[in-house]
Tab-separated table of C-alpha atoms in Angstrom:
chain	number	residue	atom	x	y	z
Y	1	MET	CA	81.891	83.005	83.389
Y	2	ASP	CA	82.825	85.591	80.666
Y	3	PRO	CA	86.579	85.842	80.458
Y	4	SER	CA	86.492	89.656	80.350
Y	5	GLN	CA	84.655	89.535	83.705
Y	6	LEU	CA	87.447	87.365	85.206
Y	7	LYS	CA	90.237	89.621	83.882
Y	8	LEU	CA	88.449	92.413	85.523
Y	9	GLY	CA	88.107	90.470	88.872
Y	10	TRP	CA	91.951	89.773	88.787
Y	11	ASP	CA	92.597	93.344	87.945
Y	12	VAL	CA	90.633	94.638	91.027
Y	13	ALA	CA	92.261	91.950	93.277
Y	14	PHE	CA	95.638	92.974	92.079
Y	15	VAL	CA	94.809	96.660	92.885
Y	16	PHE	CA	93.790	95.912	96.333
Y	17	LEU	CA	96.158	93.127	97.229
Y	18	PHE	CA	99.439	94.371	95.745
Y	19	LYS	CA	99.126	98.196	95.473
Y	20	VAL	CA	99.041	100.670	98.354
Y	21	TYR	CA	95.556	102.416	98.399
Y	22	ARG	CA	96.122	106.102	98.870
Y	23	PRO	CA	92.734	108.050	99.625
Y	24	PRO	CA	92.510	111.503	97.688
Y	25	GLY	CA	94.717	114.090	99.202
Y	26	GLU	CA	96.864	111.369	100.854
Y	27	ASN	CA	99.548	111.032	97.985
Y	28	TYR	CA	103.161	112.255	98.492
Y	29	ALA	CA	103.340	115.941	97.948
Y	30	ASN	CA	106.846	115.869	96.549
Y	31	PRO	CA	107.337	112.565	94.762
Y	32	LYS	CA	110.342	113.484	92.854
Y	33	THR	CA	112.156	114.686	96.061
Y	34	CYS	CA	111.146	111.293	97.655
Y	35	PHE	CA	112.557	109.355	94.768
Y	36	PHE	CA	115.883	111.016	95.069
Y	37	HIS	CA	115.841	110.919	98.716
Y	38	VAL	CA	115.632	106.974	98.558
Y	39	LEU	CA	117.563	106.574	95.375
Y	40	PHE	CA	121.208	107.274	96.722
Y	41	LYS	CA	120.455	105.291	99.963
Y	42	ALA	CA	119.241	102.223	97.895
Y	43	GLY	CA	121.987	102.648	95.457
Y	44	ALA	CA	124.791	102.636	97.977
Y	45	LEU	CA	123.324	99.567	99.773
Y	46	ALA	CA	122.626	97.714	96.650
Y	47	PHE	CA	125.927	98.408	95.175
Y	48	TYR	CA	127.845	97.308	98.227
Y	49	ILE	CA	125.829	94.130	98.658
Y	50	LEU	CA	125.865	93.173	94.938
Y	51	SER	CA	129.553	94.458	94.168
Y	52	ALA	CA	131.197	91.152	95.204
Y	53	LEU	CA	129.293	89.443	92.218
Y	54	PHE	CA	130.737	91.880	89.615
Y	55	PHE	CA	134.085	93.383	91.022
Y	56	ASN	CA	137.092	91.973	92.626
Y	57	SER	CA	138.643	95.438	93.136
Y	58	PHE	CA	138.241	96.700	96.644
Y	59	VAL	CA	138.967	100.239	95.487
Y	60	ILE	CA	136.170	100.422	93.053
Y	61	ILE	CA	133.768	99.099	95.754
Y	62	PHE	CA	134.956	101.504	98.179
Y	63	VAL	CA	134.864	104.580	95.934
Y	64	VAL	CA	131.516	103.985	94.416
Y	65	THR	CA	129.962	103.058	97.585
Y	66	VAL	CA	131.152	106.049	99.538
Y	67	LEU	CA	130.527	108.345	96.647
Y	68	LEU	CA	126.700	107.388	96.550
Y	69	SER	CA	126.561	107.663	100.348
Y	70	ALA	CA	128.022	111.091	100.232
Y	71	LEU	CA	125.735	112.081	97.389
Y	72	ASP	CA	122.841	110.844	99.597
Y	73	PHE	CA	124.215	112.899	102.576
Y	74	TRP	CA	124.234	115.922	100.607
Y	75	VAL	CA	120.882	115.563	99.002
Y	76	VAL	CA	119.165	114.715	102.576
Y	77	LYS	CA	120.970	117.688	104.156
Y	78	ASN	CA	120.597	120.156	101.585
Y	79	VAL	CA	117.564	119.277	99.602
Y	80	SER	CA	115.280	116.663	100.934
Y	81	GLY	CA	115.341	117.726	104.412
Y	82	ARG	CA	114.082	121.138	103.583
Y	83	ILE	CA	111.403	120.084	101.115
Y	84	LEU	CA	110.029	116.886	102.987
Y	85	VAL	CA	110.158	117.968	106.663
Y	86	GLY	CA	110.925	121.800	106.582
Y	87	LEU	CA	114.312	121.527	108.269
Y	88	ARG	CA	117.953	122.146	107.633
Y	89	TRP	CA	121.074	121.975	109.766
Y	90	TRP	CA	124.828	122.657	109.409
Y	91	ASN	CA	127.791	122.719	111.696
Y	92	GLU	CA	130.458	125.238	111.661
Y	93	ILE	CA	133.551	126.098	113.640
Y	94	ASN	CA	133.542	129.508	115.439
Y	95	ASP	CA	136.336	131.914	116.359
Y	96	LEU	CA	137.286	129.947	119.435
Y	97	GLY	CA	137.604	126.720	117.376
Y	98	GLU	CA	134.441	125.326	118.932
Y	99	SER	CA	131.978	123.239	116.864
Y	100	VAL	CA	128.676	124.976	116.697
Y	101	TRP	CA	125.353	123.541	115.396
Y	102	LYS	CA	123.104	125.730	113.171
Y	103	PHE	CA	119.539	125.042	112.654
Y	104	GLU	CA	116.798	126.388	110.231
Y	105	SER	CA	113.139	125.345	110.298
Y	106	LEU	CA	109.892	126.730	108.964
Y	107	ASP	CA	107.415	128.154	111.212
Y	108	GLN	CA	105.279	125.921	113.436
Y	109	GLU	CA	102.321	126.548	111.430
Y	110	SER	CA	104.032	125.544	108.046
Y	111	LEU	CA	105.588	122.393	109.661
Y	112	ALA	CA	102.109	121.436	110.688
Y	113	ARG	CA	100.989	121.601	107.148
Y	114	MET	CA	103.898	119.346	105.920
Y	115	ASN	CA	102.538	116.209	104.148
Y	116	LYS	CA	102.461	113.170	106.597
Y	117	LYS	CA	103.655	110.728	103.945
Y	118	ASP	CA	106.669	112.952	102.995
Y	119	SER	CA	107.559	113.208	106.669
Y	120	TRP	CA	107.144	109.556	107.461
Y	121	LEU	CA	109.228	108.459	104.334
Y	122	PHE	CA	111.974	111.001	105.284
Y	123	TRP	CA	112.378	109.725	108.961
Y	124	TRP	CA	111.972	106.153	108.441
Y	125	THR	CA	114.341	105.658	105.542
Y	126	LEU	CA	117.021	107.581	107.562
Y	127	TYR	CA	116.581	105.107	110.371
Y	128	ILE	CA	116.385	102.116	108.118
Y	129	THR	CA	119.359	102.914	106.415
Y	130	ALA	CA	121.501	103.352	109.375
Y	131	VAL	CA	120.263	100.097	110.780
Y	132	ALA	CA	121.184	98.392	107.468
Y	133	TRP	CA	124.671	99.603	107.583
Y	134	ILE	CA	124.961	98.314	111.173
Y	135	VAL	CA	123.831	94.694	110.135
Y	136	LEU	CA	126.219	94.825	107.297
Y	137	GLY	CA	129.002	95.971	109.414
Y	138	ILE	CA	128.221	93.101	111.838
Y	139	PHE	CA	128.438	90.624	108.928
Y	140	SER	CA	131.715	92.157	107.868
Y	141	LEU	CA	133.240	91.638	111.319
Y	142	ILE	CA	131.944	88.147	111.578
Y	143	ARG	CA	133.620	87.394	108.338
Y	144	PHE	CA	136.762	89.258	109.310
Y	145	GLN	CA	136.801	91.659	106.506
Y	146	ALA	CA	138.382	94.800	108.125
Y	147	ASP	CA	138.722	96.453	104.983
Y	148	TYR	CA	134.872	96.313	104.237
Y	149	CYS	CA	134.293	97.332	107.737
Y	150	LEU	CA	136.029	100.742	106.652
Y	151	ILE	CA	133.450	101.249	103.833
Y	152	VAL	CA	130.490	100.564	106.300
Y	153	GLY	CA	132.067	102.806	108.834
Y	154	VAL	CA	132.188	105.754	106.495
Y	155	CYS	CA	128.445	105.110	105.148
Y	156	LEU	CA	127.275	104.600	108.751
Y	157	THR	CA	128.930	107.765	109.889
Y	158	LEU	CA	127.247	110.062	107.136
Y	159	SER	CA	124.014	108.358	107.842
Y	160	ILE	CA	124.218	108.958	111.574
Y	161	ALA	CA	125.259	112.476	111.035
Y	162	ASN	CA	122.062	113.338	109.241
Y	163	ILE	CA	120.065	111.488	111.886
Y	164	VAL	CA	121.702	113.475	114.780
Y	165	GLY	CA	121.461	116.752	112.671
Y	166	PHE	CA	117.855	116.546	111.891
Y	167	THR	CA	116.877	115.277	115.327
Y	168	LYS	CA	118.509	118.218	116.912
Y	169	CYS	CA	116.998	120.538	114.399
Y	170	ARG	CA	113.443	119.127	115.008
Y	171	LYS	CA	114.031	119.490	118.921
Y	172	ASP	CA	115.290	123.160	118.288
Y	173	ALA	CA	112.120	123.859	116.189
Y	174	LYS	CA	109.864	122.626	118.892
Y	175	LYS	CA	111.726	124.483	121.539
Y	176	GLN	CA	111.397	127.909	119.537
Y	177	PHE	CA	107.764	127.303	119.085
Y	178	GLN	CA	107.277	126.863	122.788
Y	179	GLN	CA	109.130	129.931	123.538
Y	180	PHE	CA	107.270	131.886	121.066
Y	181	ALA	CA	103.917	130.272	122.605
Y	182	SER	CA	104.821	131.221	126.103
Y	183	GLN	CA	105.966	134.962	125.072
Y	184	THR	CA	102.804	135.338	123.154
Y	185	ILE	CA	100.583	134.287	126.238
Y	186	ALA	CA	102.495	136.301	128.653
Y	187	SER	CA	102.326	139.418	126.410
Y	188	ARG	CA	98.583	138.891	126.049
Y	189	VAL	CA	97.984	138.580	129.794
Y	190	SER	CA	100.068	141.478	130.620
Y	191	SER	CA	98.071	143.537	128.006
Y	192	THR	CA	94.894	142.326	129.496
Y	193	ILE	CA	96.035	143.366	132.965
Y	194	GLN	CA	97.092	146.783	131.660
Y	195	SER	CA	93.772	147.454	129.857
Y	196	ALA	CA	91.852	146.352	133.056
Y	197	PHE	CA	93.782	148.689	135.299
Y	198	SER	CA	93.437	151.544	132.713
Y	199	VAL	CA	89.641	151.021	132.700
Y	200	VAL	CA	89.649	151.354	136.663
């Protein structure tokens, strides 16, 4: 067999076996946003896991890991959430001292047009990151490392805050769409009835 043909065969096999095949139109719509959405999550987890090999200082591990998790929290909450899934949330204290959730979302038609891969990446990385921190927390408890449980606790809290915030925001968006749909149907029915009576 010609060596060039053999090389071509290996190239084809590599493409189909080791690369994800994406049909036309199915690529990520916002690859840069997706990259930064994953970057700080992976960075915080990787630094926490590998830091014991390079640092003996708990302070350095705590500061860098929490800083990366805080950056991830901010990017997800203010950037990737709006771009990848069309949602944004925040929490504020009202005049009575009560905590109030605030939500913003695109209209339902725009949400339906959001890229499915972007949305899939957004939600799954949120959940996987939280699960990873829970597993690391269990390891810290088993090894009686209370100080490292503090790091995991802070990072897990930031991760869960985004999960809760965006889940509430998605439910609120669906609720608003249902209310809008029911109001639209009711107004059309009433206008049809009025026009029918006016004809009579």
